[in-house]
Tab-separated table of C-alpha atoms in Angstrom:
chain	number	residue	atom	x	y	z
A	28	UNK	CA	-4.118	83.037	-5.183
A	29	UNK	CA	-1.441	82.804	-7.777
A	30	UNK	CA	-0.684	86.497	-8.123
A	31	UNK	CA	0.865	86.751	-4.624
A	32	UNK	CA	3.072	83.499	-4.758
A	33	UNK	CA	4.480	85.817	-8.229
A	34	UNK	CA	5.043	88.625	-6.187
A	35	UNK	CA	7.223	86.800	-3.456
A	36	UNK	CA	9.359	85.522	-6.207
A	37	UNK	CA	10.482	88.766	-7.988
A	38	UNK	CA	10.857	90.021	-4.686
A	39	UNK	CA	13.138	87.063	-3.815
A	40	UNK	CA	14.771	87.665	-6.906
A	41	UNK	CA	15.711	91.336	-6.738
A	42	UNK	CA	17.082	90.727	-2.877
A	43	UNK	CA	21.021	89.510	-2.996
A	44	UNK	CA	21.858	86.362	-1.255
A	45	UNK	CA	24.539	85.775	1.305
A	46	UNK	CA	26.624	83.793	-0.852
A	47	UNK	CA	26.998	86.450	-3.842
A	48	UNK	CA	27.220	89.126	-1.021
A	49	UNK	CA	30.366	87.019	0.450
A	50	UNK	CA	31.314	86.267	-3.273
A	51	UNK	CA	31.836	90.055	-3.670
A	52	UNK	CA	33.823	90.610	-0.178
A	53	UNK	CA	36.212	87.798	-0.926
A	54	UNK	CA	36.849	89.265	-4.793
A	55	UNK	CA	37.158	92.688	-3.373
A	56	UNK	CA	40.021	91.243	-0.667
A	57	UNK	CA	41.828	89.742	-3.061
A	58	UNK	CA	41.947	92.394	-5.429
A	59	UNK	CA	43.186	94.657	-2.602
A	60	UNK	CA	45.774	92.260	-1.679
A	61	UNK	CA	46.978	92.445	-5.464
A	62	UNK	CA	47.289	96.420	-5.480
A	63	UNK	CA	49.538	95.895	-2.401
A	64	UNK	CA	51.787	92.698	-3.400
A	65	UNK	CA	52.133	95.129	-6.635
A	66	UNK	CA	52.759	98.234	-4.896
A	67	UNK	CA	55.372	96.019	-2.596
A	68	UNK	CA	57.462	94.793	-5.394
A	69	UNK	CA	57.385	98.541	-7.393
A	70	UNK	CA	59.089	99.631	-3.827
A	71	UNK	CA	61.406	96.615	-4.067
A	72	UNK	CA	62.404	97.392	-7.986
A	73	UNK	CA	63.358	101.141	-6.775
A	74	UNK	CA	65.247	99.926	-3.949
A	75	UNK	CA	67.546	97.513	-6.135
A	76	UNK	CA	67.828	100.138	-9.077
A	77	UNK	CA	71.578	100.604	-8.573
A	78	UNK	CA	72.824	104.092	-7.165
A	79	UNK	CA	75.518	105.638	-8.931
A	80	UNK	CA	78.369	107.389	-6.497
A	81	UNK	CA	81.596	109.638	-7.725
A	82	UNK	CA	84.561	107.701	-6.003
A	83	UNK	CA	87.899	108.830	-5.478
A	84	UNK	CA	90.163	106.099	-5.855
A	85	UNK	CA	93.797	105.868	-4.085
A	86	UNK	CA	96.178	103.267	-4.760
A	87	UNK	CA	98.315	102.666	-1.238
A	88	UNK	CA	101.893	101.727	-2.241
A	89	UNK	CA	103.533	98.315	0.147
A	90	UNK	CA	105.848	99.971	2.984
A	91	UNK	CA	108.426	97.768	3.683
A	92	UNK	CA	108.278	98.970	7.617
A	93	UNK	CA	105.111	97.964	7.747
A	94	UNK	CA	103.416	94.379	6.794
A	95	UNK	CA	100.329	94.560	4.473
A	96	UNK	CA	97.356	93.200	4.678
A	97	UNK	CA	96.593	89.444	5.208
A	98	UNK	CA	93.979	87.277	3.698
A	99	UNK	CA	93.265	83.933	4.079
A	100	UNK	CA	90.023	81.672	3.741
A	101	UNK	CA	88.783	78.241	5.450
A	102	UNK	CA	88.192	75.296	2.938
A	103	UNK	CA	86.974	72.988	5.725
A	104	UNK	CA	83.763	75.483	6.271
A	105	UNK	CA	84.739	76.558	9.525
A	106	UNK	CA	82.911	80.243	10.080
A	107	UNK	CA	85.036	82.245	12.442
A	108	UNK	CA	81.992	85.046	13.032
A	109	UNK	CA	79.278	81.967	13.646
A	110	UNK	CA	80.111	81.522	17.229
A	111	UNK	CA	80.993	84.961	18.025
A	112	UNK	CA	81.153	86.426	21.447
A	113	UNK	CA	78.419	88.763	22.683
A	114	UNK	CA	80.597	89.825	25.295
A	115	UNK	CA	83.480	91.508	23.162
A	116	UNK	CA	86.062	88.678	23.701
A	117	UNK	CA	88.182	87.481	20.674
A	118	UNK	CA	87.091	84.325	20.191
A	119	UNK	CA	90.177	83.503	18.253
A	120	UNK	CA	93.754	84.161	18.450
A	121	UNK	CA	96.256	85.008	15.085
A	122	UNK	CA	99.552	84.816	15.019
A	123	UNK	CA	101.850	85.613	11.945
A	124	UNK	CA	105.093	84.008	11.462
A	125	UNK	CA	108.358	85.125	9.832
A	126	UNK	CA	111.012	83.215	8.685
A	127	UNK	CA	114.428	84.630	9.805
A	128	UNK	CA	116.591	82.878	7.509
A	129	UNK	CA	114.075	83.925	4.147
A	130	UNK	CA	112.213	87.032	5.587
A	131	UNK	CA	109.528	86.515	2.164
A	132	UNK	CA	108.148	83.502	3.914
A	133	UNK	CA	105.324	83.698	5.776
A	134	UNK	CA	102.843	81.251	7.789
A	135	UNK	CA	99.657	81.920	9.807
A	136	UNK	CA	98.230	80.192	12.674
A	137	UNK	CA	94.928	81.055	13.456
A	138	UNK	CA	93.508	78.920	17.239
A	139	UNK	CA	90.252	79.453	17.984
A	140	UNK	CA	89.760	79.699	22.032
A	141	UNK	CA	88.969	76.029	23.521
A	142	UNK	CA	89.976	73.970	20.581
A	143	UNK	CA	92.925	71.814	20.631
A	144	UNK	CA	92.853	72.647	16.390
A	145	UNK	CA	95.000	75.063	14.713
A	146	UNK	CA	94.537	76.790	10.962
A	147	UNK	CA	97.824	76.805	9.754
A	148	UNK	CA	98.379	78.609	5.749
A	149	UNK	CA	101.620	79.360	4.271
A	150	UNK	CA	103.274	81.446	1.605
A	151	UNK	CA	105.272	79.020	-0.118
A	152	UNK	CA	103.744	75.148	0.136
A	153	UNK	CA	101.113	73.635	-0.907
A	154	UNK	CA	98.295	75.794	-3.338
A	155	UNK	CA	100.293	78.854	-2.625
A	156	UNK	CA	103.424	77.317	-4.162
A	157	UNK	CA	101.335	76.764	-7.435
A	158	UNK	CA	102.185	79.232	-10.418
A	159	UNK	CA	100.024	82.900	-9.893
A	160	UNK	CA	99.371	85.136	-13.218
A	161	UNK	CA	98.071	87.391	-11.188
A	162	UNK	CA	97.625	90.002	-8.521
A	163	UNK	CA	95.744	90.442	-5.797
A	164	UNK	CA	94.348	93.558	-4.058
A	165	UNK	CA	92.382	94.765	-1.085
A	166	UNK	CA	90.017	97.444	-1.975
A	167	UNK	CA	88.512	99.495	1.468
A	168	UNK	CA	85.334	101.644	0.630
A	169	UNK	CA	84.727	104.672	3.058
A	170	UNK	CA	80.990	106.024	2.416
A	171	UNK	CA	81.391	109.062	4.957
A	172	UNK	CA	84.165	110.513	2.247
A	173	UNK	CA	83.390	108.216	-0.448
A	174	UNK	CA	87.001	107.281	-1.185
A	175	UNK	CA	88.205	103.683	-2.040
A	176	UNK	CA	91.718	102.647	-0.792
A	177	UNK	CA	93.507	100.245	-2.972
A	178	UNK	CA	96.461	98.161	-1.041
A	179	UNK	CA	98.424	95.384	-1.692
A	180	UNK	CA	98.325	91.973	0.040
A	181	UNK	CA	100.882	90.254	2.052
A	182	UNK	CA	103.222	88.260	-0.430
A	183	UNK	CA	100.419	88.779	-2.828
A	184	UNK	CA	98.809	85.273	-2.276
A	185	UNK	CA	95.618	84.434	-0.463
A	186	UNK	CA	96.364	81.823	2.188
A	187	UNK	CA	94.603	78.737	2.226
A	188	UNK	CA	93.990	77.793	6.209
A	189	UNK	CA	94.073	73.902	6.636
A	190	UNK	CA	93.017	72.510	9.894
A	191	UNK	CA	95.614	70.965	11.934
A	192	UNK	CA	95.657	69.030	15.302
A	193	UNK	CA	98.166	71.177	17.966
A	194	UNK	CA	101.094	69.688	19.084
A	195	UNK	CA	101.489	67.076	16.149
A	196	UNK	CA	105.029	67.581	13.585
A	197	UNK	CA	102.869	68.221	10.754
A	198	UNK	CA	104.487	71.577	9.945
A	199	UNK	CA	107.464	70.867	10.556
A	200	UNK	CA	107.697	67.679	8.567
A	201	UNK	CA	106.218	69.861	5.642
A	202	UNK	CA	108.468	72.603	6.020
A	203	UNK	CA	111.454	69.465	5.722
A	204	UNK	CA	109.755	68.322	2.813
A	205	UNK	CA	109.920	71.770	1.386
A	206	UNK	CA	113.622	71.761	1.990
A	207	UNK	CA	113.992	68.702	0.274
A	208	UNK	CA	112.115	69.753	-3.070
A	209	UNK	CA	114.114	72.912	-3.291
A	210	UNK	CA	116.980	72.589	-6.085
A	211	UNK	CA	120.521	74.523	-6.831
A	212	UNK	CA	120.647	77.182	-9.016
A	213	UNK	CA	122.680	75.183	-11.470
A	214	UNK	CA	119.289	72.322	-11.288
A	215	UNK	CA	116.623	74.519	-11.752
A	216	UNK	CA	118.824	76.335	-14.686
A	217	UNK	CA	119.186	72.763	-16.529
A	218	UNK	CA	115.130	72.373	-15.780
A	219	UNK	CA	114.223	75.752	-16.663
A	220	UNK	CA	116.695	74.939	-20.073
A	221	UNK	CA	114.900	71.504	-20.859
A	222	UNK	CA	111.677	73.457	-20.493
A	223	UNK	CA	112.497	75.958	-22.930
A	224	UNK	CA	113.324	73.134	-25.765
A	225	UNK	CA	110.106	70.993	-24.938
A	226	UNK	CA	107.571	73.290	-25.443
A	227	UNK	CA	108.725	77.152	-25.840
A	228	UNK	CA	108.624	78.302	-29.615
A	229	UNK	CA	112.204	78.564	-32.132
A	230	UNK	CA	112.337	82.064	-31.424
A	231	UNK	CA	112.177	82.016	-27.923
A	232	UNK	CA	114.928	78.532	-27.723
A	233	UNK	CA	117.359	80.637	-29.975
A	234	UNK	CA	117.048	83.323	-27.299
A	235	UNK	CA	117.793	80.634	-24.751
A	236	UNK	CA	120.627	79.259	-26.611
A	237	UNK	CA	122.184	82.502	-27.277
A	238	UNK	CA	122.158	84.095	-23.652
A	239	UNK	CA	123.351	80.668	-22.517
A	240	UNK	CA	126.379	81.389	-25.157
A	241	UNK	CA	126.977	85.108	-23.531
A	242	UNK	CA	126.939	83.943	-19.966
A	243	UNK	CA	129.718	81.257	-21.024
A	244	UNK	CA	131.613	83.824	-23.000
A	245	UNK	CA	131.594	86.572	-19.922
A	246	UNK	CA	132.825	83.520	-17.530
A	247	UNK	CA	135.462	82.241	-20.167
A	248	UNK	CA	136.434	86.627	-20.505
A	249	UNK	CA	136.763	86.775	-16.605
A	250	UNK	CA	138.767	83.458	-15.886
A	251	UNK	CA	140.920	84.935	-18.725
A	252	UNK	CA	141.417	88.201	-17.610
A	253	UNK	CA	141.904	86.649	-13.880
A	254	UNK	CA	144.750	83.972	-15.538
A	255	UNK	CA	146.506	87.248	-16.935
A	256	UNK	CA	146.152	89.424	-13.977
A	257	UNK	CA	147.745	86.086	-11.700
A	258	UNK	CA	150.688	85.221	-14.463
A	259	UNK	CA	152.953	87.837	-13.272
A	260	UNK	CA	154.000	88.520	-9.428
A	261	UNK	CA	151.626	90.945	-8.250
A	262	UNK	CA	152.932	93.119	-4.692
A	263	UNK	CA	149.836	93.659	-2.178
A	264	UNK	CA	149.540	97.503	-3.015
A	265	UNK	CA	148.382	96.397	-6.526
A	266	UNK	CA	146.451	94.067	-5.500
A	267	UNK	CA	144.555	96.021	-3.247
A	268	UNK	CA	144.238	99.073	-6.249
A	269	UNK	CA	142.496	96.291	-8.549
A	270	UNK	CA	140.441	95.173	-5.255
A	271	UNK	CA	139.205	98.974	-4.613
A	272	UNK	CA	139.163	99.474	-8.617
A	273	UNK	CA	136.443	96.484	-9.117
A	274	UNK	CA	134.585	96.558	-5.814
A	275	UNK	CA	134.825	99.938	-3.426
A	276	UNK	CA	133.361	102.720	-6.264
A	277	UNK	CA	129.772	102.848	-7.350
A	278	UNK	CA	130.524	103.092	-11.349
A	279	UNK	CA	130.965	101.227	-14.380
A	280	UNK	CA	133.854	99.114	-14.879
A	281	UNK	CA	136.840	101.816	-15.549
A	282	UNK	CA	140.727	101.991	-16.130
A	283	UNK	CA	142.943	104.411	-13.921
A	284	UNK	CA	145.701	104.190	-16.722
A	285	UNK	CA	143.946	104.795	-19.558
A	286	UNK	CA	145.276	107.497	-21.943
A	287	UNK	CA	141.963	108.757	-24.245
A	288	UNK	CA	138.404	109.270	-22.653
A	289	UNK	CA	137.135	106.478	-24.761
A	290	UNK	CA	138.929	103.875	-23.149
A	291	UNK	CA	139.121	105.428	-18.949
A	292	UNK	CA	135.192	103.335	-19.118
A	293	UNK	CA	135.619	100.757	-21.739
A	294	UNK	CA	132.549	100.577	-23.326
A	295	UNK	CA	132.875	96.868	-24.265
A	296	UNK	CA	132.692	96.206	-20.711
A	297	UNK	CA	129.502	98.350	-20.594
A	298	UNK	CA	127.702	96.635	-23.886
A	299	UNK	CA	128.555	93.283	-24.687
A	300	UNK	CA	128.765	92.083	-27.760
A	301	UNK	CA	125.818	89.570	-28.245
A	302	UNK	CA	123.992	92.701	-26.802
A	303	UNK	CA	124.147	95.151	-29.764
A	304	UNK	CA	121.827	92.677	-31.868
A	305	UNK	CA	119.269	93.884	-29.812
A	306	UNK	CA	119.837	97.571	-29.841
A	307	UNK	CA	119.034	98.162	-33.425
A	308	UNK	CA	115.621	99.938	-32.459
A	309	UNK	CA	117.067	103.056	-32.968
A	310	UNK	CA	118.580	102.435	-36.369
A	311	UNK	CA	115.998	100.664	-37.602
A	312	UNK	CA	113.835	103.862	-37.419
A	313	UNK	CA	116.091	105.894	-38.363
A	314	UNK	CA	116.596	103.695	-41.734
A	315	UNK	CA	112.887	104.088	-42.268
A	316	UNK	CA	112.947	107.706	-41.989
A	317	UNK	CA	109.993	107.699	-38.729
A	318	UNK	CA	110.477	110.495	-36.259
A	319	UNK	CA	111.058	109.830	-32.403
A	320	UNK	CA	108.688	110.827	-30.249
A	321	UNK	CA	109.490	112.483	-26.649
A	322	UNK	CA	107.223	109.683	-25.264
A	323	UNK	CA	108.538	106.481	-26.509
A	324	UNK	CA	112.710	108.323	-25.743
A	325	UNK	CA	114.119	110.558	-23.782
A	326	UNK	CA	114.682	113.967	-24.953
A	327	UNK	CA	118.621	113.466	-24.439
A	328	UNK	CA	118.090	110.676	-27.656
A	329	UNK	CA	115.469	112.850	-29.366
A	330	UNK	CA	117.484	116.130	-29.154
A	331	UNK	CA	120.783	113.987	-30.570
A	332	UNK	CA	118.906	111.794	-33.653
A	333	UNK	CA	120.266	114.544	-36.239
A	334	UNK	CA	123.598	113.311	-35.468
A	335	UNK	CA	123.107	109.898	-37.054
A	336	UNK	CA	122.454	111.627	-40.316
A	337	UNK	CA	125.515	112.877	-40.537
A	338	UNK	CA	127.508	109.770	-39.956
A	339	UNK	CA	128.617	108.143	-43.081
A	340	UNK	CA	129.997	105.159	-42.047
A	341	UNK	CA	127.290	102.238	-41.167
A	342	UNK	CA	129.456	100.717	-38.189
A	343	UNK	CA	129.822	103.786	-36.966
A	344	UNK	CA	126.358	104.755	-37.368
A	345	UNK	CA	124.882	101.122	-35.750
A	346	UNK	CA	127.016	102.139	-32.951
A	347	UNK	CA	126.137	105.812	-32.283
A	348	UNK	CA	122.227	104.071	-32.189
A	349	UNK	CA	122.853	101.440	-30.232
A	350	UNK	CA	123.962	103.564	-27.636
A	351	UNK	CA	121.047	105.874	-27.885
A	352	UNK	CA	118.657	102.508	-27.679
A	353	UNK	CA	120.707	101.378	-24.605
A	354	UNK	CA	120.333	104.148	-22.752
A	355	UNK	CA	116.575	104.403	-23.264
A	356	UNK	CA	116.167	101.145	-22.285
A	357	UNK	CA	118.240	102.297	-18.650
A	358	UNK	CA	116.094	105.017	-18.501
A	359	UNK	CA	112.713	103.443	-19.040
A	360	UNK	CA	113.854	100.615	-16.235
A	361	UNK	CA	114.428	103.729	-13.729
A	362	UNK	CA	111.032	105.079	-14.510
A	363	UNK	CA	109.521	101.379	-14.220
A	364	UNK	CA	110.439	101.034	-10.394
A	365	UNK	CA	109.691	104.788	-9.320
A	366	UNK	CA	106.676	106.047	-8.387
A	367	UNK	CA	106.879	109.158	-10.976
A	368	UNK	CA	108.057	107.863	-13.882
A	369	UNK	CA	106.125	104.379	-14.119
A	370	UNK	CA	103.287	105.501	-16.797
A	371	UNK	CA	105.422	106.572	-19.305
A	372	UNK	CA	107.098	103.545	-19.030
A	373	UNK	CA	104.450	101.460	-19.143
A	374	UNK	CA	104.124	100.175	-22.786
A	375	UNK	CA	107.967	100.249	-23.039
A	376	UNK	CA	109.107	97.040	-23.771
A	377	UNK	CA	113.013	96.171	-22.818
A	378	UNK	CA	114.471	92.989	-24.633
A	379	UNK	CA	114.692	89.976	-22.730
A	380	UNK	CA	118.631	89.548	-21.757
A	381	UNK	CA	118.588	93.330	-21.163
A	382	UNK	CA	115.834	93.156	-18.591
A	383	UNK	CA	118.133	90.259	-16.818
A	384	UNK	CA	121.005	91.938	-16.800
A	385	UNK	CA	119.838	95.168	-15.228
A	386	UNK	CA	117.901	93.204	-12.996
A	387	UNK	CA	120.440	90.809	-11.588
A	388	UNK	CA	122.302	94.451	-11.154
A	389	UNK	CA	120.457	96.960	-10.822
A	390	UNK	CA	117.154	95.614	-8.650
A	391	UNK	CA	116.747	93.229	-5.700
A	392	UNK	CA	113.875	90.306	-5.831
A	393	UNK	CA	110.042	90.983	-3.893
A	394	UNK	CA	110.901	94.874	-4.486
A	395	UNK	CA	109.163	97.035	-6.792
A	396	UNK	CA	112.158	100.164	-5.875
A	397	UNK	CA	115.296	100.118	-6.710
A	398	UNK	CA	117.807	100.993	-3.632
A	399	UNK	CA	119.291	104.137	-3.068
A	400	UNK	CA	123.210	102.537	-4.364
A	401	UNK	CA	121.662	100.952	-7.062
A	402	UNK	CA	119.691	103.544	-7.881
A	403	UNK	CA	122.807	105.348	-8.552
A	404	UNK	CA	124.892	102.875	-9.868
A	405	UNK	CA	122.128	102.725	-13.118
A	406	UNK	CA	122.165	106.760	-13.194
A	407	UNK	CA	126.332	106.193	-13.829
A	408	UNK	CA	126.070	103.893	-16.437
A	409	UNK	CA	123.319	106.530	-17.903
A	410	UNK	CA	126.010	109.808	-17.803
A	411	UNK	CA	128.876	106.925	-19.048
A	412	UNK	CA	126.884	106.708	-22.284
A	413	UNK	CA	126.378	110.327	-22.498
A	414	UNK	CA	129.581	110.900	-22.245
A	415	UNK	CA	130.233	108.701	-25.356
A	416	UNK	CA	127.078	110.023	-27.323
A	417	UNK	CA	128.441	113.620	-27.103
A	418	UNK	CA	132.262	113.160	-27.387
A	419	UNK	CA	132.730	113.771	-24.165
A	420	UNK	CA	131.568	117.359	-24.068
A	421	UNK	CA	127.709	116.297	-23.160
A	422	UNK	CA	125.003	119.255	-21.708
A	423	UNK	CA	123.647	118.171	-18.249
A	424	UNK	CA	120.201	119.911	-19.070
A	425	UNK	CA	118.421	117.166	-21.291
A	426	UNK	CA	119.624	114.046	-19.683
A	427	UNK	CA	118.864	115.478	-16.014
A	428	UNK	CA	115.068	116.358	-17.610
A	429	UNK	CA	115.167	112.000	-18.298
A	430	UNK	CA	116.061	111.712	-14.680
A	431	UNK	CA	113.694	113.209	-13.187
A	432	UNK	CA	116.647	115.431	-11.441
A	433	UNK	CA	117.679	118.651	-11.851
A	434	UNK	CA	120.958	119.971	-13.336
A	435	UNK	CA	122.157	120.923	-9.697
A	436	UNK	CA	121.589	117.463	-8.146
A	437	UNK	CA	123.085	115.665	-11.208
A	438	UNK	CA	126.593	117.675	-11.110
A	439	UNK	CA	127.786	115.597	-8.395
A	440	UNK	CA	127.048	112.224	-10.020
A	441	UNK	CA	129.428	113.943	-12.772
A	442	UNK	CA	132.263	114.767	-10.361
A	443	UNK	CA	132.342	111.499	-8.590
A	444	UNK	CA	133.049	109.643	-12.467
A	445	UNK	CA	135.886	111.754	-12.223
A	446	UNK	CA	134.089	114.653	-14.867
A	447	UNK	CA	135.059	118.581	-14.992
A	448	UNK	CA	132.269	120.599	-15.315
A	449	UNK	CA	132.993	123.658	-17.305
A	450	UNK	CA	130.801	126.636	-18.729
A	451	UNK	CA	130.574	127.499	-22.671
A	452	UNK	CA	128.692	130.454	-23.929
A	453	UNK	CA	126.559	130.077	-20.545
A	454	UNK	CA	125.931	126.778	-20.785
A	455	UNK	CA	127.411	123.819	-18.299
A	456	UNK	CA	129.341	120.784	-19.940
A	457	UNK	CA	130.647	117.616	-18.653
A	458	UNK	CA	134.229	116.991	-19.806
A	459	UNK	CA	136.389	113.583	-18.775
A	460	UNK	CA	139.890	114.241	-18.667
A	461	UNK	CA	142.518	111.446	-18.863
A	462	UNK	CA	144.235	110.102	-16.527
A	463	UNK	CA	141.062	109.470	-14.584
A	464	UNK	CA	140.744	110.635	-11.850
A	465	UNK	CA	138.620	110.604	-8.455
A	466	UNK	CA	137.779	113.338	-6.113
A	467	UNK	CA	138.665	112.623	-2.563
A	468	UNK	CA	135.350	111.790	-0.578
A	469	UNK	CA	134.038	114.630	1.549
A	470	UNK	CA	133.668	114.933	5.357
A	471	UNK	CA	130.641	116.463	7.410
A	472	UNK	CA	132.049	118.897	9.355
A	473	UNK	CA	130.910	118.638	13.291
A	474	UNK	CA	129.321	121.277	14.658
């Protein structure tokens, strides 16, 4: 009887239960749903392996017809696109203000529809009014042509919109306040001053002190000059030659009764004389026997170095370089507001009361171009000190190349400094004959 009850055991035995059979099902599942979580995130790791695309890049110059690009954010947390309209209808409504008096200030009101709150940011108060080392830059990537448009911002801040209840005299009490902090020229000169002794270094205070000396000396020069001019009894006809003299022609400062060349522009009136300490580039290099290379000066200064070698005496010789250095330094401000000529004038650097001076004469502030007038006015200081450099027999060819003009387009600028252009051995010189004088303006003739 015991051999059966065996029998029924090892058959027991050798048939699987239901537990070890579900045992396997649920190990089989889970191992399935590992081969898939894996396969998911091998998908994921291609997808966010980064693409690499060829890009054209433009860089969009500011238009002064047209306004740039505005960009503000919301530091209360207010999300303009949270509540948008399904139907197409604005949901808010912006509105960009100019002031008429200062045409660089700026405010922007943005009302969202049914709110009785306004988002008000401004140019010029508040964080925008802090100091900005900086530029800023809205970059626009097309995919269908795969280009990426680079353009400037309006007044090159981001505008901070604060929330403000309508119809209360908050911005106009700020904009009074504004008024209020603003100081004279002469206050923020004496601040600016007591700045530079606190905390700027020696080098930078004697630079301080020393421009500070030349601006008193050109003001102590012109009340002189004006105390002579008034001594005697001058008729109106005079007075109103020294009037067109100083104001009505686009040159350098010149003198109708001058006998020699070298005094019809007197080039002391052109340099100053705390200026020449920092024209010694030039002669410095030419001391140390180092060649000058066509991209650090114009060709008109690299064509003429030889001359320098020649000249025995050292005053003579500081001077000859000092004109070379100035005009570089005209030339590389031209090419540093123009679109053409702005890399090779990038690494130029132009000493610090040179770069106010043509500045305050040559540019105008929130511009990166020089106008047309002014434009010219630096080009006739440029063929002034040509004139000098080449004794007033100077070849239109190289300093025309510096110009970015041709020899054809530059002839006039000649003539109207009161040149004759004349032709030796086939090649065109600019001559300045004495008495100076100026060639009567021309007409259009109507057709």
């Amino acid at each position: 009887m015991a051999k059966p009850k065996e029998r029924k055991k090892k058959a027991a035995d050798q048939s699987p239960s239901k537990s070890d059979e579900g045992k396997n099902n649920d190990d089989d599942t889970r191992n399935s749903q590992h081969q898939e979580i894996d396969e998911a995130k091998s998908i994921k790791k291609m997808k966010k392996k980064k693409q690499k695309h060829t890009v054209t890049m433009e860089t969009i110059a500011e238009n002064p017809n047209n306004i740039s690009p505005i960009v503000g954010y919301f530091p209360s947390g207010y999300d303009p696109l949270k509540n948008n309209n399904s139907n197409g209808v604005d949901e808010l409504s912006t509105k960009l203000y100019r002031n008429v008096k200062r045409n660089n200030r700026l405010q922007l009101v943005v009302s969202p529809n049914g709110s009785q709150v306004d988002f008000v940011g401004t140019n010029y108060s508040g964080e925008a009014a802090s100091a900005q080392l900086c530029t800023y830059s809205l970059g626009v990537f097309d995919k269908g042509t795969r280009t990426l448009n680079i353009v400037p911002i309006a007044a090159n801040k981001i505008l901070r919109l604060e929330p403000r209840v309508r119809g209360s005299d908050g911005p106009e009490t700020e904009d009074a306040d504004t008024g209020k902090q603003e100081l004279t020229a002469v206050e923020r000169d004496e601040k600016l001053r007591g700045l530079t002794h606190m905390y700027s270094s020696k080098k930078s205070i004697r630079q301080a002190e020393k421009l500070d000396s030349l601006r008193q000396q050109e003001d102590t020069g012109n009340q002189e000059e004006f105390d002579r001019n008034i001594a005697g009894v001058i008729n109106k006809d005079a007075l109103e030659v020294a009037v067109t003299t100083d104001n009505a022609r686009n040159t350098p400062p010149y003198d109708l009764a001058a006998t020699t060349p070298q005094l019809a522009y007197p080039l002391e009136r052109i340099i100053s004389n705390g200026e020449w300490d920092y024209l010694l580039d030039v002669f410095k290099l030419m001391k140390a026997g180092a060649e000058m290379t066509p991209d650090a000066y114009p060709s008109f200064v690299c064509n003429r170095s030889y001359k320098l070698e020649h000249i025995q005496d050292e005053d003579e010789k500081k001077r000859l370089a000092g004109i070379f250095s100035f005009i570089t330094h005209l030339v590389k401000f031209k090419d540093k507001h123009s679109m053409d000529g702005v890399s090779s004038a990038k690494h130029h650097k132009i000493p610090g009361i040179l770069f106010q001076k043509f500045s305050s004469m040559f540019a105008i502030p929130d511009s990166k171009r020089l106008p047309e007038e002014r434009k010219n006015l630096l080009i006739n200081y440029v063929l002034v000190l040509t004139l000098f450099a080449d004794d007033f027999r100077t070849d239109l060819s190289d300093i025309a190349k510096d110009l970015r003009m041709n020899a054809v387009a530059l002839r006039p600028h000649y003539e109207y400094l009161g040149c004759k252009l004349v032709r030796e051995k086939n090649v065109l010189l600019a001559t300045l004959p004495v008495p100076l004088t100026f060639p009567d303006p021309r007409r259009k003739r109507r057709r």
